[in-house]
XYZ file of C-alpha atoms in Angstrom:
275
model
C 0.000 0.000 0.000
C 2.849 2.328 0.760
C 4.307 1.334 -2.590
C 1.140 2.755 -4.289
C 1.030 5.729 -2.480
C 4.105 6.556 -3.196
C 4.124 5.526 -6.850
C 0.542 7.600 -6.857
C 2.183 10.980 -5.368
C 5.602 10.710 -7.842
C 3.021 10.627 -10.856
C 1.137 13.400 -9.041
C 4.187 15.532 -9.213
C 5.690 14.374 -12.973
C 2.425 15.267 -14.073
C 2.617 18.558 -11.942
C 5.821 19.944 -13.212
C 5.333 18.452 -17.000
C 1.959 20.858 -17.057
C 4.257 23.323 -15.792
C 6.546 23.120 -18.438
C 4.078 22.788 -21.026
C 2.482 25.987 -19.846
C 6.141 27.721 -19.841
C 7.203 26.484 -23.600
C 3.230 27.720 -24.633
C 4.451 31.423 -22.767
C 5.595 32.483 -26.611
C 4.154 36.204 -26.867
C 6.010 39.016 -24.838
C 2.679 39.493 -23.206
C -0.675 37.282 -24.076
C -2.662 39.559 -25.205
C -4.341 39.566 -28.872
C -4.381 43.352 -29.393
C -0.411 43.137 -29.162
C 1.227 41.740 -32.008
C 4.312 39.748 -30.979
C 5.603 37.793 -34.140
C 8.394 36.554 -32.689
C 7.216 33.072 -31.057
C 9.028 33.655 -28.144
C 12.628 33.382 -30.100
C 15.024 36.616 -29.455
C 16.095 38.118 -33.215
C 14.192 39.278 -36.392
C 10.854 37.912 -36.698
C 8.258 39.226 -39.901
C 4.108 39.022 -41.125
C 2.937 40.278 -43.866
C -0.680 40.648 -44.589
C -4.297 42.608 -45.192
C -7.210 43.249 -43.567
C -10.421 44.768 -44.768
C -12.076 47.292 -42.719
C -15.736 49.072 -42.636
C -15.272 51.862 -40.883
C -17.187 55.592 -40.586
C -15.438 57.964 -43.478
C -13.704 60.293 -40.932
C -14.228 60.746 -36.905
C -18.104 61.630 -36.377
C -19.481 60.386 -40.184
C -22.602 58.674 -40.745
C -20.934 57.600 -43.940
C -19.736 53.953 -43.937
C -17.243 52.099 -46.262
C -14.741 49.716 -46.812
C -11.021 50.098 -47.010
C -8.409 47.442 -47.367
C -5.154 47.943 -45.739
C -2.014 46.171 -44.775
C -1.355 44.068 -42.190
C 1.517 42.783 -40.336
C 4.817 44.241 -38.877
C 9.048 43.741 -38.493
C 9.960 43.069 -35.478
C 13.067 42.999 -33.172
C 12.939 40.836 -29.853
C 15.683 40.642 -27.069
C 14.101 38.908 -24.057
C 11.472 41.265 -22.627
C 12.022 43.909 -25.323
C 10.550 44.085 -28.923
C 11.716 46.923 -31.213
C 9.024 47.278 -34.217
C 8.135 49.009 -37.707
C 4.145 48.444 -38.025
C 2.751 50.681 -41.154
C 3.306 54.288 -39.908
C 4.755 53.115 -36.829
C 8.246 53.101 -35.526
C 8.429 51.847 -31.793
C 9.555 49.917 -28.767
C 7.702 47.840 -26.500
C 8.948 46.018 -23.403
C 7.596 44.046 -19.925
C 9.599 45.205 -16.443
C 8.250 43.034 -13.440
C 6.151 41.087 -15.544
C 3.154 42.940 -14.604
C 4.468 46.002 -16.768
C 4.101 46.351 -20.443
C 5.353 49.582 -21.897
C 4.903 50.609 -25.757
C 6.434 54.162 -27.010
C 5.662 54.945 -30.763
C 6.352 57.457 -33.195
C 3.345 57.186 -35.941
C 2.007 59.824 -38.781
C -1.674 60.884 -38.728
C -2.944 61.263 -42.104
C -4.975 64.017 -41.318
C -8.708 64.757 -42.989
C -9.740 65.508 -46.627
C -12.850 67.232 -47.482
C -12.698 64.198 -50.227
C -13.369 62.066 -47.591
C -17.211 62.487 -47.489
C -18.851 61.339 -50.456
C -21.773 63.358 -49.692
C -19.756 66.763 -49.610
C -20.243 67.312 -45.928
C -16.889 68.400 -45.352
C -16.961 70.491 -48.211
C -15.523 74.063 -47.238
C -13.273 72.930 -44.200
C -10.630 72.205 -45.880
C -8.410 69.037 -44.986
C -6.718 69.103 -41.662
C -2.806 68.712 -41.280
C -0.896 65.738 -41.683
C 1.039 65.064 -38.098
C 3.636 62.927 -36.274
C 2.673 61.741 -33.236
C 4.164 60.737 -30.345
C 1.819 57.329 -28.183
C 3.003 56.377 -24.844
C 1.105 53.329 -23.764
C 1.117 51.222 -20.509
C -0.649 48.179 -19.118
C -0.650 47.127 -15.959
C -1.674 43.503 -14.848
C -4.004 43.086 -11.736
C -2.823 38.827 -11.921
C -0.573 36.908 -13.171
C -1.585 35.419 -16.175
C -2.748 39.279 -17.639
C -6.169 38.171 -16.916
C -7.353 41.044 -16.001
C -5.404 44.947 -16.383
C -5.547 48.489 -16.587
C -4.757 50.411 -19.907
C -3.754 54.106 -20.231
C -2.285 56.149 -23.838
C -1.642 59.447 -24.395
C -1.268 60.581 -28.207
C 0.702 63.798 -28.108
C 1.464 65.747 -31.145
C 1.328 69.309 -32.954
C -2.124 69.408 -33.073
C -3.106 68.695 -29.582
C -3.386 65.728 -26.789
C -5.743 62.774 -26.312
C -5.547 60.412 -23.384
C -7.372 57.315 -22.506
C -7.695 55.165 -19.720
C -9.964 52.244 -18.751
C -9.656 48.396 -18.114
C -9.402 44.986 -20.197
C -10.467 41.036 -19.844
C -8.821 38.471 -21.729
C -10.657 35.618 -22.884
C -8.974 31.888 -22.864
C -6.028 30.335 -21.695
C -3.760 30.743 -24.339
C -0.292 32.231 -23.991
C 0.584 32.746 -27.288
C -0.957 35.847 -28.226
C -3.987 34.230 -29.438
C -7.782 33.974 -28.741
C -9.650 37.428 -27.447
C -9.800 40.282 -25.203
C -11.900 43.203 -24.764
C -11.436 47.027 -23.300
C -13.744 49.657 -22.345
C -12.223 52.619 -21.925
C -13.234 56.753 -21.326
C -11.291 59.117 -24.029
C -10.067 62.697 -23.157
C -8.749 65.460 -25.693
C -7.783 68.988 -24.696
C -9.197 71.713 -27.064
C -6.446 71.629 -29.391
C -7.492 67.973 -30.851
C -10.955 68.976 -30.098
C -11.262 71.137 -32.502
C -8.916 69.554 -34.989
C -11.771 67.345 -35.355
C -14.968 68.722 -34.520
C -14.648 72.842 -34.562
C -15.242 75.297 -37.356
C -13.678 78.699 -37.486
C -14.547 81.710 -39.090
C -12.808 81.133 -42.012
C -14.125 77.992 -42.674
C -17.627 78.564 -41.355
C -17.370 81.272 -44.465
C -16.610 79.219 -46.958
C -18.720 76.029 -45.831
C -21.918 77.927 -44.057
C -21.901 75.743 -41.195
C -21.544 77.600 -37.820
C -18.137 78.698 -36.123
C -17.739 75.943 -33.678
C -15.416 75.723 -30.724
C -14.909 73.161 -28.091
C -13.067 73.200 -24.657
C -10.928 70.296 -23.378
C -12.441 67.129 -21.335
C -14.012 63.651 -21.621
C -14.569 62.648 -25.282
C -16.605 59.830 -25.354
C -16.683 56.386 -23.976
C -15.248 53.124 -25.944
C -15.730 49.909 -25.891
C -13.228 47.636 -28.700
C -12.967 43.529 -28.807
C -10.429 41.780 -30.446
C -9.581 38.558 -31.756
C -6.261 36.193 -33.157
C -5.932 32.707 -34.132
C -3.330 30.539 -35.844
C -4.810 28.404 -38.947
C -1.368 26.940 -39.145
C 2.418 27.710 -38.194
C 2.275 30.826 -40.574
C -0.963 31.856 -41.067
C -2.731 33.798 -38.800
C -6.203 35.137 -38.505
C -7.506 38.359 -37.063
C -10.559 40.525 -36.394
C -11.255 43.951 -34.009
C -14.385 45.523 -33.429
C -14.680 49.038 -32.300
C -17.577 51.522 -30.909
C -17.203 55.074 -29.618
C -19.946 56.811 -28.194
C -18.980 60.764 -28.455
C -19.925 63.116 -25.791
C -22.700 65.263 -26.159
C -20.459 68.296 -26.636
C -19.116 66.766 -29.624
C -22.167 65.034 -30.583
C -23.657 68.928 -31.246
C -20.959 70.221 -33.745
C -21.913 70.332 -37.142
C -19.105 67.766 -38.583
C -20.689 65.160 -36.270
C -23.142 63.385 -38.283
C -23.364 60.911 -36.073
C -23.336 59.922 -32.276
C -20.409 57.462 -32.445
C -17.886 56.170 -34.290
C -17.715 52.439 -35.350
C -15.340 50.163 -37.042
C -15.497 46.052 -38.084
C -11.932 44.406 -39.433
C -10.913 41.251 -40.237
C -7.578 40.028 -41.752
C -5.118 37.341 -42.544
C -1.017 37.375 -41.824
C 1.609 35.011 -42.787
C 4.261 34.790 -40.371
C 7.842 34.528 -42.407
């Protein structure tokens, strides 16, 4: 009997610490969240995807014009233990985890900017198109357990057209440790009057040559958001992905005249092969 017992608890713990090290090799992705691409499968050096998504989106922040847009997909990446250096589209950044309950992203990205082309129905017709900026995001999570079930999010986008903050909290869906499965955010946004009215005001000389009101807004709470996300592996390369996003504006912004619409929405989906 104490033969059994004992041959019952050494299977107990090889079973233990082989789950254990299962769970360790699955620990791939810098952190395991889906909304952070991490390419490299856990191996330090140059890792690479490629890919497109398709988007329907509103035609410019505050539209009630909807349409879709393909766009690229994928990134280069740089890893070096905790630390991933990245070139992502119109992004150039670094992102890294200290204490393992830390993850830290610092990006320098270019903002298209608006064109008055960009409403079909000539509702921006007479504002002219906005400026093209650099921008400078600062991003941090911070994990409230271990396995980045649960976590707090803040980003501020700072550039020469103003600042935009936003802070809330996210869920992760599944077990996986790869990167993969889902997560969702919700999430209040802030902009001072500067990107306020980059987006949303009117002044004189464009109320002039459009006939819409002058329009100025102060700084504060934007609107609230709510986005969802989801990545899955078909294979060893190919991967699939999808993000949903809502933004309900604040009623401030809801009553300029380039506001169309109450929120903003957006539905992707995409593939990426992993080189």
């Amino acid at each position: 009997m104490k033969k059994l017992t004992g041959l019952l608890s050494i299977m107990l713990v090889q079973s233990f610490m082989s789950h254990t090290a299962l769970a360790e090799d699955e620990k791939t992705a810098l952190v395991p969240l889906p909304s952070v691409d991490d390419f490299t499968k856990g191996q330090d050096g140059w890792s690479f995807g490629l890919g497109f998504g398709v988007e329907y989106e509103s035609a410019y922040e505050g539209s009630d014009e909807f349409g879709f847009e393909a766009q690229p997909a994928g990134a280069v990446q740089w890893r070096s233990g905790d630390d991933i250096f990245y070139w992502a589209g119109e992004a150039l950044g670094w992102r890294g985890v200290r204490s393992d309950k830390w993850l830290f992203d610092v990006a320098v990205a270019f903002d298209e900017g608006r064109e008055e082309s960009d409403s079909d129905d000539g509702r921006l017709d007479g504002l002219g198109d906005t400026e093209e900026d650099t921008e400078l995001v600062l991003q941090s999570r911070y994990a409230l357990d271990d396995d980045w079930r649960y976590w707090l999010v803040g980003r501020v986008v700072t550039g020469g057209t103003g600042n935009l903050g936003l802070f809330g909290v996210g869920y992760r869906f599944g077990d996986q440790l790869d990167g993969t499965g889902s997560e969702i955010n919700l999430v209040g946004v802030f902009h001072d009057s500067e990107y306020a009215n980059k987006g949303f005001g009117i002044n004189a000389q464009q109320s002039a040559a459009s006939g819409l009101p002058q329009t100025n807004l102060s700084g504060g709470l934007r609107s609230i958001g709510i986005d969802y996300t989801y990545r899955y592996y078909l294979n060893d390369n190919w991967q699939i992905f999808g993000e949903a996003l809502y933004e309900h504006y604040r009623s401030d912004v809801q009553d300029s005249p380039i506001a169309r619409s109450d929120y903003e929405a957006e539905v992707s989906v995409g593939f990426i092969y992993i080189f």
